[in-house]
Short mmCIF file of C-alpha atoms in Angstrom, two decimals:
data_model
loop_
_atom_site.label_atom_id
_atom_site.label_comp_id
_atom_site.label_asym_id
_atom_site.label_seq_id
_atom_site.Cartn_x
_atom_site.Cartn_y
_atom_site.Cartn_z
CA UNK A 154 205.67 84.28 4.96
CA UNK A 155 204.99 85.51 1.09
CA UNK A 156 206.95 88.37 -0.11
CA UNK A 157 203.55 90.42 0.11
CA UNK A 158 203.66 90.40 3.72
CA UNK A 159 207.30 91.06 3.88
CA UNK A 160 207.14 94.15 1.46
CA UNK A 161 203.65 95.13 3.56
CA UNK A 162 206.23 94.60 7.15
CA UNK A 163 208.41 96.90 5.40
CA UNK A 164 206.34 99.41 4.19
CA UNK A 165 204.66 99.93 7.79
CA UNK A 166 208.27 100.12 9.34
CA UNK A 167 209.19 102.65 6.91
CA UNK A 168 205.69 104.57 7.71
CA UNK A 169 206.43 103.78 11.61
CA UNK A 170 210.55 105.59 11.21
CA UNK A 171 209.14 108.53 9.27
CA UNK A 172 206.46 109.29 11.77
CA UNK A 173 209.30 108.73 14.41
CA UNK A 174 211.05 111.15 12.88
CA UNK A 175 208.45 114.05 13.02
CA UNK A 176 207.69 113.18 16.28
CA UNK A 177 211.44 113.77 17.44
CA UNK A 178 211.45 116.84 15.23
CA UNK A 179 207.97 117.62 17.04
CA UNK A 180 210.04 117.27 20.60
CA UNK A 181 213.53 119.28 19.68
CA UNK A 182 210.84 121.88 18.78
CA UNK A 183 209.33 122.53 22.10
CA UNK A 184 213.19 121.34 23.99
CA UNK A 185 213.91 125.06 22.10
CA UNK A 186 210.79 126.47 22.95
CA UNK A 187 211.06 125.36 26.90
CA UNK A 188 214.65 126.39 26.72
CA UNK A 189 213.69 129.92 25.96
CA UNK A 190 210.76 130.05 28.81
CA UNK A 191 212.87 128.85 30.74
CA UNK A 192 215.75 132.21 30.18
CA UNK A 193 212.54 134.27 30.21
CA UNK A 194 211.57 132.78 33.67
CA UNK A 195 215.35 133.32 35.39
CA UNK A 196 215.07 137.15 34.01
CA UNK A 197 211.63 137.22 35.89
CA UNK A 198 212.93 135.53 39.00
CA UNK A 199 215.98 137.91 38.90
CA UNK A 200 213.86 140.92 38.85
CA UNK A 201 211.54 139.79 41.83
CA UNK A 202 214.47 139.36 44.13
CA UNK A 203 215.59 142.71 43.61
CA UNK A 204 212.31 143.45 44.27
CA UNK A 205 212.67 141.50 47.16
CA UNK A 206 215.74 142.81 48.47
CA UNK A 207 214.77 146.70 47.93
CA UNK A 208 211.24 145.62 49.81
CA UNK A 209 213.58 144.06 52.58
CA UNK A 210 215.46 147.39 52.90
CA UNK A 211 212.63 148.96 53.22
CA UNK A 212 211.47 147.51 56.19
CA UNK A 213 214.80 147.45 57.94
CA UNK A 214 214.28 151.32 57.11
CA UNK A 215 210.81 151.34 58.50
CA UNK A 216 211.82 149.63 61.71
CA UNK A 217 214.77 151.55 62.26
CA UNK A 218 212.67 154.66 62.24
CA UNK A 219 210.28 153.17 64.91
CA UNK A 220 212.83 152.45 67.04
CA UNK A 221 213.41 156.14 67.20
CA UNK A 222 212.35 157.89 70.65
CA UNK A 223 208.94 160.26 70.27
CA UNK A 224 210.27 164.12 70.45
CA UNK A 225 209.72 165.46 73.53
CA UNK A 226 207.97 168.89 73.99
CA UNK A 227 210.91 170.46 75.45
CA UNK A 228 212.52 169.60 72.10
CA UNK A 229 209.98 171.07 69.91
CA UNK A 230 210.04 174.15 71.98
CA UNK A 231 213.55 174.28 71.39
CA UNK A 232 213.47 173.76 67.98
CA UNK A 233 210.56 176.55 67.25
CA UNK A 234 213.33 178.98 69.75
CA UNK A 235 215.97 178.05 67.16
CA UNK A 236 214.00 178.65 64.39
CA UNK A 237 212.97 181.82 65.57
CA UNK A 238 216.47 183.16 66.24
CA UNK A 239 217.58 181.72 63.17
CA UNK A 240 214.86 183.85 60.81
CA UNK A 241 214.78 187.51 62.03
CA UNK A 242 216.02 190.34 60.37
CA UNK A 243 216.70 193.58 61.39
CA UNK A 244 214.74 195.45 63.77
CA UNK A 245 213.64 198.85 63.04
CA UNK A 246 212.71 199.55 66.92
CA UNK A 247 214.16 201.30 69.03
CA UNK A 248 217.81 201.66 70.42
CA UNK A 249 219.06 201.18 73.70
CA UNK A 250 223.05 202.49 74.50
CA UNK A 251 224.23 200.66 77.09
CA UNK A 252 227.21 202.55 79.12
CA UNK A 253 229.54 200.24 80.40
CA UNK A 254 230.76 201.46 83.36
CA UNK A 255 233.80 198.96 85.09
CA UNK A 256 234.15 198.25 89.13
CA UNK A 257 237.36 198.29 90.39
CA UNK A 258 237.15 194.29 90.49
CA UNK A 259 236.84 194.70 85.66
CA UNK A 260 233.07 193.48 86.11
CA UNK A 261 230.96 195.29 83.44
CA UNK A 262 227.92 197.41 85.18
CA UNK A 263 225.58 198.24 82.43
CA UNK A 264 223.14 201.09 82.74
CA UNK A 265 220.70 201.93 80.39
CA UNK A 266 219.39 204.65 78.54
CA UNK A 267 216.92 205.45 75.96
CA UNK A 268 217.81 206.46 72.67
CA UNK A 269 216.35 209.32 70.54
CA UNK A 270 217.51 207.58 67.26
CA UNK A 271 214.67 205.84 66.12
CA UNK A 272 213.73 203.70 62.75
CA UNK A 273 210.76 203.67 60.37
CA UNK A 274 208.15 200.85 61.03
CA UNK A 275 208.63 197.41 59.21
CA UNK A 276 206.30 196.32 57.22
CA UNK A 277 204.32 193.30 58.18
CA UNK A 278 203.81 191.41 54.84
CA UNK A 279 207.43 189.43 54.93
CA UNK A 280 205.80 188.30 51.44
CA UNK A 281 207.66 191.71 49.87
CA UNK A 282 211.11 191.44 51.50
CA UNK A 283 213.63 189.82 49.99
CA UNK A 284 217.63 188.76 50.56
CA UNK A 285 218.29 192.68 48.80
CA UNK A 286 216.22 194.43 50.39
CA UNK A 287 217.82 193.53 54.07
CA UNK A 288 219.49 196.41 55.79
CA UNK A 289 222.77 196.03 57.17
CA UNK A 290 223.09 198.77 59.81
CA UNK A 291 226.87 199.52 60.72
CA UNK A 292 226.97 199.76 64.52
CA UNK A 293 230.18 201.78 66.15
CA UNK A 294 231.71 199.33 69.01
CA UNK A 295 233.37 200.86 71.25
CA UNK A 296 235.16 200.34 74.93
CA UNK A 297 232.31 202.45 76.15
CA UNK A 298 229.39 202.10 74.46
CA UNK A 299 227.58 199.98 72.27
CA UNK A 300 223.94 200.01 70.59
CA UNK A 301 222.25 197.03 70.87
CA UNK A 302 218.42 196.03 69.81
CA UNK A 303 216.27 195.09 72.49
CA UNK A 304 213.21 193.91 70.31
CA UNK A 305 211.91 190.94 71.98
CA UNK A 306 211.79 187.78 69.84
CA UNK A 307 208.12 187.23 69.98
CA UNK A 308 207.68 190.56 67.99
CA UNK A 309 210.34 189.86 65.38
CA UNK A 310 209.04 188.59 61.65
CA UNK A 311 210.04 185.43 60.53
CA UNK A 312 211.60 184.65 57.33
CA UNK A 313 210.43 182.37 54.80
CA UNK A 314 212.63 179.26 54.36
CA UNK A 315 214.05 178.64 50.78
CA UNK A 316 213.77 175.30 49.09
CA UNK A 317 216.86 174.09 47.11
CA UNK A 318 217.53 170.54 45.79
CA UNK A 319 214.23 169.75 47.99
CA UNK A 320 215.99 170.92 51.64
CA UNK A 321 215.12 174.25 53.58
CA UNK A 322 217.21 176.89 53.95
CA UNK A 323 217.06 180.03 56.56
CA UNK A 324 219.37 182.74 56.43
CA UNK A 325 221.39 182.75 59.96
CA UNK A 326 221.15 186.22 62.29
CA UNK A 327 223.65 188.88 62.14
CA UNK A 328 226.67 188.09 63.87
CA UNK A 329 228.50 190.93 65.62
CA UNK A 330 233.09 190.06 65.36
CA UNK A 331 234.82 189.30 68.83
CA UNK A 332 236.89 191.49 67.98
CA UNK A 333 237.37 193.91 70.66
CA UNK A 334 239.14 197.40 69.02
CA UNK A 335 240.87 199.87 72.10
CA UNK A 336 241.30 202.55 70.17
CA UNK A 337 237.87 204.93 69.48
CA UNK A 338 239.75 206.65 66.40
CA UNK A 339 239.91 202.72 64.11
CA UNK A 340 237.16 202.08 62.24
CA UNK A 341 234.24 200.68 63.25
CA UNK A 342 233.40 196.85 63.06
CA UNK A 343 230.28 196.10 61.12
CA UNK A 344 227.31 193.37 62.21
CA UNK A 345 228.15 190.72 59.44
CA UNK A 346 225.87 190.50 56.54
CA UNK A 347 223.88 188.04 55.88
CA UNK A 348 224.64 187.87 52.31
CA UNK A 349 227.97 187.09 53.66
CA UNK A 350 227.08 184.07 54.98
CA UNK A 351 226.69 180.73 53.57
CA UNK A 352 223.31 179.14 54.69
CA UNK A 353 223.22 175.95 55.79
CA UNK A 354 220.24 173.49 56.26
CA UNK A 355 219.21 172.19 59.82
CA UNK A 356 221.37 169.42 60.67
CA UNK A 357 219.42 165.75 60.71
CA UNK A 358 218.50 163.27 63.15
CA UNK A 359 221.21 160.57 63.83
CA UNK A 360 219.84 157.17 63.43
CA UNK A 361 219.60 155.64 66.70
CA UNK A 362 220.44 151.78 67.07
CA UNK A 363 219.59 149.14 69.59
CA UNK A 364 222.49 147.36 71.17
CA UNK A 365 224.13 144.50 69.43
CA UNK A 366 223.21 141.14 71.00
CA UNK A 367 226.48 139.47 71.63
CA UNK A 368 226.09 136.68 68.95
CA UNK A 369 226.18 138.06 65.10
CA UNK A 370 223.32 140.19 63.92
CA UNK A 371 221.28 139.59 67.13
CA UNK A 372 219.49 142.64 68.14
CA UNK A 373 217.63 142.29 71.67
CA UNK A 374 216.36 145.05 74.50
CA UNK A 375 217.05 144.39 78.48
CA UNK A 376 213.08 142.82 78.89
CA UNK A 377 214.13 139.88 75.54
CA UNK A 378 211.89 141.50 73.04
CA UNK A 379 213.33 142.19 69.97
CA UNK A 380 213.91 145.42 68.05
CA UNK A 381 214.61 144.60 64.99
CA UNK A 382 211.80 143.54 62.74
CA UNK A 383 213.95 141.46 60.58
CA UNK A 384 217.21 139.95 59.76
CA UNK A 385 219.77 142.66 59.28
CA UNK A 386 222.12 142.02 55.73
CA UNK A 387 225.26 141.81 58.19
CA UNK A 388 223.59 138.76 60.09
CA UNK A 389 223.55 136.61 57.05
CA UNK A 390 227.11 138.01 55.61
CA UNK A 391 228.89 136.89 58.66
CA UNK A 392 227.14 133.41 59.04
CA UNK A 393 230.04 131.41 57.63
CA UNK A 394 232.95 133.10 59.35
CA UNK A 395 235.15 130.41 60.93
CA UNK A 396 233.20 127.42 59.08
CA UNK A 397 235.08 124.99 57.07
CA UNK A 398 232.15 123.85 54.19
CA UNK A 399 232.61 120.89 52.32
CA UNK A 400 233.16 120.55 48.43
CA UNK A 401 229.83 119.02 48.10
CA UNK A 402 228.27 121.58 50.40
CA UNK A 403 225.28 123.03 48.33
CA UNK A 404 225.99 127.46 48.42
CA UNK A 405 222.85 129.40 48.35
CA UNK A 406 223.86 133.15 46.73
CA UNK A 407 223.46 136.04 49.65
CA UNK A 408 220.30 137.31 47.91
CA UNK A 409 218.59 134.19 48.88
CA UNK A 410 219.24 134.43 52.24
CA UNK A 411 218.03 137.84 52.01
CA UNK A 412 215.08 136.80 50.31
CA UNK A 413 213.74 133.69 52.54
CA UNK A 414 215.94 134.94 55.71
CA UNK A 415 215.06 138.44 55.52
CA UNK A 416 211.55 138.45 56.94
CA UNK A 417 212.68 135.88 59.84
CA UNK A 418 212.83 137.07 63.23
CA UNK A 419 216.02 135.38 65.07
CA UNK A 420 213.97 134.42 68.57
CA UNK A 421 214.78 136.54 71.30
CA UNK A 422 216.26 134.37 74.56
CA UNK A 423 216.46 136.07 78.08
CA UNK A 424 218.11 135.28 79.67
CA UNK A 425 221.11 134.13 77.03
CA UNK A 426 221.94 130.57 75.88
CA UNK A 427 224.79 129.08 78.33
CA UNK A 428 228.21 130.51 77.87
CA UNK A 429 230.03 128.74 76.83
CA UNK A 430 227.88 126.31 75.10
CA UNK A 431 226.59 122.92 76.64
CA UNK A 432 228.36 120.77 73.91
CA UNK A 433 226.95 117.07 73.41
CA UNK A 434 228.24 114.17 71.91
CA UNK A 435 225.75 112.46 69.11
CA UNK A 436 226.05 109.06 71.12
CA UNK A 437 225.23 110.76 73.87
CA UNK A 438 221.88 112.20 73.05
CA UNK A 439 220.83 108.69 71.15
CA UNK A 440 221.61 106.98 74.28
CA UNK A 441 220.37 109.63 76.29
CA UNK A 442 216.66 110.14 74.23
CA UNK A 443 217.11 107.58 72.17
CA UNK A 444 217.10 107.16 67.95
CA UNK A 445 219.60 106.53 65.16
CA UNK A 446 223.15 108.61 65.58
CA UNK A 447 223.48 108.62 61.95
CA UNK A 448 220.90 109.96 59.97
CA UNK A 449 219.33 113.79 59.92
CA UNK A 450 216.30 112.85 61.36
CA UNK A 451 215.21 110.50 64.20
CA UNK A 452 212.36 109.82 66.86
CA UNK A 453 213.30 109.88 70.39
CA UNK A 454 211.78 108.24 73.37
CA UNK A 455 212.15 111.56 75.63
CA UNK A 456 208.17 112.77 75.39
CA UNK A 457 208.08 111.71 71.82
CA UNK A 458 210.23 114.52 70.61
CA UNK A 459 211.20 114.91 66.71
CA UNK A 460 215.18 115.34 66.25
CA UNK A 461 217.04 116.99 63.46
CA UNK A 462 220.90 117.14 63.40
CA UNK A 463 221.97 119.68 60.29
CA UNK A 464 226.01 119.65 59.91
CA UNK A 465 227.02 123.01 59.45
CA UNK A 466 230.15 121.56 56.95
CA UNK A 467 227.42 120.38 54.67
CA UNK A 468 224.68 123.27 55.44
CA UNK A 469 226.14 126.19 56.21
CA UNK A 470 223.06 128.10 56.05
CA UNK A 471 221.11 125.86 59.39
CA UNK A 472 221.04 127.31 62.38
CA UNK A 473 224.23 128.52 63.31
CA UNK A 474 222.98 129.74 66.77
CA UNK A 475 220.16 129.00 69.25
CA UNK A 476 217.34 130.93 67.90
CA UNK A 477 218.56 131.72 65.05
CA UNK A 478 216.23 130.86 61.23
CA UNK A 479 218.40 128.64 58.77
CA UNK A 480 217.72 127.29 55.29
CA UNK A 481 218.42 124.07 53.91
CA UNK A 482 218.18 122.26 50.25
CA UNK A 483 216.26 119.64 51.58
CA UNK A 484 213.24 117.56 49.18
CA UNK A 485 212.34 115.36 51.96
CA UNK A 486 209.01 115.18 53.05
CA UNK A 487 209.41 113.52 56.28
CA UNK A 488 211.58 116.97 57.68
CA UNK A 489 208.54 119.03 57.58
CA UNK A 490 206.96 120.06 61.16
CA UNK A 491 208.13 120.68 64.41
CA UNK A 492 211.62 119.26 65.28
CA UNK A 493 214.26 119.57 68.21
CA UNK A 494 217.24 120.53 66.34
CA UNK A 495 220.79 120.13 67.36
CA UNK A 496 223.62 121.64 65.11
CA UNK A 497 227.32 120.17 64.65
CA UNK A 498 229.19 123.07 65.61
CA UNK A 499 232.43 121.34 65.99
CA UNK A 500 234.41 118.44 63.32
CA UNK A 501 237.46 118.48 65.21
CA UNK A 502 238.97 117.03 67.37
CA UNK A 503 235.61 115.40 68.50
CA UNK A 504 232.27 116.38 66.58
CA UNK A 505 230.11 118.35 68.90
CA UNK A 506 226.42 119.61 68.74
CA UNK A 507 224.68 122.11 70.38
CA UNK A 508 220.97 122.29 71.29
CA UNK A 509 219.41 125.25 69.14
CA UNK A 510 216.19 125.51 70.16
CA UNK A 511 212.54 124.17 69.21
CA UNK A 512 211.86 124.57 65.43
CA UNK A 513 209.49 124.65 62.63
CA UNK A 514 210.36 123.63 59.70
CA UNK A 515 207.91 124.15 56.09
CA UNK A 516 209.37 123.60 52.59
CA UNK A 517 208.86 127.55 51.29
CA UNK A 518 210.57 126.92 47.70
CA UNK A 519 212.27 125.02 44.97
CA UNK A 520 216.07 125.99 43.80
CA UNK A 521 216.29 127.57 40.46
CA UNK A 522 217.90 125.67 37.61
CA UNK A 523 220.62 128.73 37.14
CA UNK A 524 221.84 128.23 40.79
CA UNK A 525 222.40 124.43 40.35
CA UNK A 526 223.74 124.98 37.28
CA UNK A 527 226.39 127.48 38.57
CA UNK A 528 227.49 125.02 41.28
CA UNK A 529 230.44 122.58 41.56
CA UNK A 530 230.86 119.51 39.79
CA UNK A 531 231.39 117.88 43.61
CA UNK A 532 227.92 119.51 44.67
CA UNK A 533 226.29 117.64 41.55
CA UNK A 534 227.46 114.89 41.96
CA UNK A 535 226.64 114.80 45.50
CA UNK A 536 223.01 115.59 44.90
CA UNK A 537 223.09 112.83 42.11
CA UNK A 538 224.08 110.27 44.43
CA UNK A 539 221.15 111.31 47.00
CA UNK A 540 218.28 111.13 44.74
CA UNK A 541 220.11 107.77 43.27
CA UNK A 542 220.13 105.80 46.26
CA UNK A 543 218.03 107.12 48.33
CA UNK A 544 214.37 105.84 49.33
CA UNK A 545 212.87 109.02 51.45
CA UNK A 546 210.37 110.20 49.45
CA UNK A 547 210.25 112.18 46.54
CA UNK A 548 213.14 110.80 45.43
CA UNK A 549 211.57 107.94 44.20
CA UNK A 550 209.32 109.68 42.26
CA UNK A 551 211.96 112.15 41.18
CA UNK A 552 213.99 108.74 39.85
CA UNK A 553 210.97 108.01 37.99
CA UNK A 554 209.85 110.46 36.04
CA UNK A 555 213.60 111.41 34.42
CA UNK A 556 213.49 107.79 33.65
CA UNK A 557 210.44 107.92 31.64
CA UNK A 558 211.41 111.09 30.04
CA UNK A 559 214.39 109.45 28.32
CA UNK A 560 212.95 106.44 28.03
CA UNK A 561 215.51 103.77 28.79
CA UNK A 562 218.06 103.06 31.37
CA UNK A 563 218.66 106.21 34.65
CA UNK A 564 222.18 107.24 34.95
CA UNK A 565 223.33 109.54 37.59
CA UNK A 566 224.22 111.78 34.85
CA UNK A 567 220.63 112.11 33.68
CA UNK A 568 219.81 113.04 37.18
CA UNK A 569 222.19 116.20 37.19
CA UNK A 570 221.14 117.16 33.36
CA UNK A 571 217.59 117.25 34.37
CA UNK A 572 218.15 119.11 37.54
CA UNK A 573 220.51 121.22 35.62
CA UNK A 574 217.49 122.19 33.08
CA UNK A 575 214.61 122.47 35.47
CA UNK A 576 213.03 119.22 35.11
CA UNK A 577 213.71 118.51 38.35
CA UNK A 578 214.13 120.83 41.25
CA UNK A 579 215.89 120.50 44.78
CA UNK A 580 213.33 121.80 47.68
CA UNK A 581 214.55 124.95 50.27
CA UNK A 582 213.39 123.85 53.31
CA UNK A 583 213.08 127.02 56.09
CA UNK A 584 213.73 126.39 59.96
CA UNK A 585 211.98 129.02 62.14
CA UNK A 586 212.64 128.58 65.85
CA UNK A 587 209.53 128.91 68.10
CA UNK A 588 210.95 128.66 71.66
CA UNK A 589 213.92 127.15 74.12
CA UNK A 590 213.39 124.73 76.18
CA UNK A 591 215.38 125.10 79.54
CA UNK A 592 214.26 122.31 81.22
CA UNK A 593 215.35 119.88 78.38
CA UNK A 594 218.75 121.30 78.30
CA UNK A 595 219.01 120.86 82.28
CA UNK A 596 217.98 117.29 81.83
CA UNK A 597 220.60 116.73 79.15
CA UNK A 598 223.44 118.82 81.55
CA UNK A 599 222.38 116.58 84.52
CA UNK A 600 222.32 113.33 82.28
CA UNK A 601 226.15 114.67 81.27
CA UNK A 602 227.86 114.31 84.72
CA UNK A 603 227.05 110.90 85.22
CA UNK A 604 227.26 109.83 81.44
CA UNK A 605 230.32 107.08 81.43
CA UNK A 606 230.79 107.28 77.54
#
């Protein structure tokens, strides 16, 4: 080779490392620029779950409040009464003195008698009267006689309520002391005023609440139909009482929960689940139905049933209780559709499972860099290791494409960096029970007794 060829070699390698270089300059660019989308897309995603947890507590409010019992008549007859008595003012009619005349057993005999004192005629507009304009007649009480109106109620005006701070107030009726005076030469005791007295608005509604199912957050009426319309907060906050979770156990935040649990609808079961639970053995049910003990998902040979077995220690957020939703972070693709699902309930002494009901299962998400981000070094790693080795699909394809973004060699460390920036995303997969079969669980109970394992 003549030295023209080597300087031309060299002059295209220099040409080739400088248009390299722009090229990498060309990519930190838009890293930046994807890095600040991607801040701008958590803010977003922040705000819609509080928008999704204020619409959530909405509902709860809405369904609370149809849960309330219609009014009655006899209360809204009541209530116009009490408003009536509650509004009048002052007759101007006139006065009846009522003698009291005592038995010889102290029993009060009243006899009547029409007064001559009489008062001028109210005027109907109750537009024109106001708090100072109401008369406060001082009425003599006495062991032997007393005045007393005897307008009936019907004819009595009604006072305007008052608005303030947006609540109604009505000024109360006159109030005439229990204090009883012996002696005619004391003074008299007036009617109280009602300037006097502090208003106070009508008293509201308590909020009335179905009965509390006996597992946590379960709301149910006598017939299995459910009155709640969705999960309450206190249902999710109490999920992980009394479970040990594992390092490596991927932690949703409460608001998600709220925000894909919220809408679900634990299924109602009348009459309950068996108390206390029918607990199986996982060799048991693979010898029983038949399938692999160790992996989350098998096929059985028991009517061609689909099985999933979540572990509460490394999802704490399954289903906790028959009926009851549950999320996973799940990418698989193969865990989609309608499953029998048993939970491990119990680690030690023996691991146990319990039969939670007939599910469906739909992948309704993708986690958010931030939360991986925010989790533990073991939960990364863990999640590094599954999309390493494993072959379920996407993983494959998720091994893939951060290899030919950096463009040489995978490390398990690349895995977590790109999950860590959004590259790649870990799926949320949702489990929705859709009924309970009874019949299964007796076949399982029967197959129990005479089970030698």
């Amino acid at each position: 080779m003549d030295h023209e060829s080597v300087a031309e070699l060299r002059l295209q390698i220099s040409r080739l490392e400088s248009e390299n270089e722009a090229i990498r300059e060309e990519r930190d660019r838009f890293r930046i620029e994807v890095k600040t989308f991607r801040s701008k897309v958590n803010v977003l995603e922040s705000q819609a779950e509080d928008l999704e947890i204020q619409n959530g507590d909405l509902k709860r409010k809405l369904s609370r409040i149809e849960t309330l019992p219609p009014v009655s008549k006899a209360d809204e007859m009541g209530g116009s009464s009490r408003r009536n008595m509650g509004t009048l003012r002052a007759s101007t009619k006139d006065i009846v003195e009522v003698e009291e005349d005592l038995d010889t057993e102290g029993t009060v005999v009243p006899s009547q008698t029409k007064s001559t004192k009489s008062r001028p005629p109210l005027s109907s507009k109750s537009s024109t009267r106001s708090s100072t304009s109401w008369e406060t007649p001082i009425v003599h009480i006495s062991r032997h006689k007393r005045a007393i109106d005897t307008v009936d109620d019907a004819e009595r005006p009604i006072m305007k309520a008052k608005k303030t701070n947006g609540i109604a107030h009505r000024k109360p009726p006159a109030r005439v002391s229990n204090t009883h005076q012996d002696d005619p030469s004391s003074p008299p005791t007036p009617i109280a005023s009602p300037e006097t007295t502090p208003a106070k608005p009508y008293a509201r509604r308590p909020s009335i609440r179905g009965p509390k199912h006996p597992r946590q957050g379960f709301t149910t009426t006598a017939t299995g139909t459910s009155t709640s319309t969705s999960v309450p907060p206190r249902f999710i906050a109490k999920r992980r009482e009394g479970l040990k979770v594992e390092a490596d156990s991927l932690i949703l935040p409460s608001q998600y929960l709220l925000k894909y649990l919220g809408s679900s609808v634990p299924l109602p079961i009348t009459p309950p689940p068996p108390s206390p639970p029918t607990l199986l053995k996982r060799t048991f049910i693979c010898q029983t139905l038949g399938g692999n003990s160790q992996t989350l998902r098998t096929s059985s040979n028991y009517r061609g049933r689909q099985i999933l077995f979540p572990t509460l220690d490394n999802n704490p957020d399954a289903p906790i209780h028959p009926g009851s939703p549950g999320l996973m972070g799940c990418s698989r693709v193969d865990v989609v559709g309608a499953f029998t699902v048993f939970s491990r309930v119990q680690v030690k002494p023996n691991p146990m499972w319990e039969y939670m009901g007939e599910y469906r299962t739909s992948h309704i998400g993708l986690l958010p860099a931030s939360i991986f981000d925010a989790q533990t070094r073991e939960v990364k790693d863990a999640w590094a290791k599954t999309i390493d080795l494993k072959t379920w699909p996407p993983y494959p394809d998720m091994r893939a494409r951060i290899a030919a973004r950096k463009g040489g060699e995978l490390t398990r460390a690349d895995i977590i960096e790109a999950l860590e920036q959004g590259d790649e995303q870990i799926g949320l997969l949702k489990m929705e029970c859709v009924s309970y079969d009874r019949e299964f669980l007796a076949h399982l109970t029967r197959k129990l007794k005479t089970w030698g394992g």
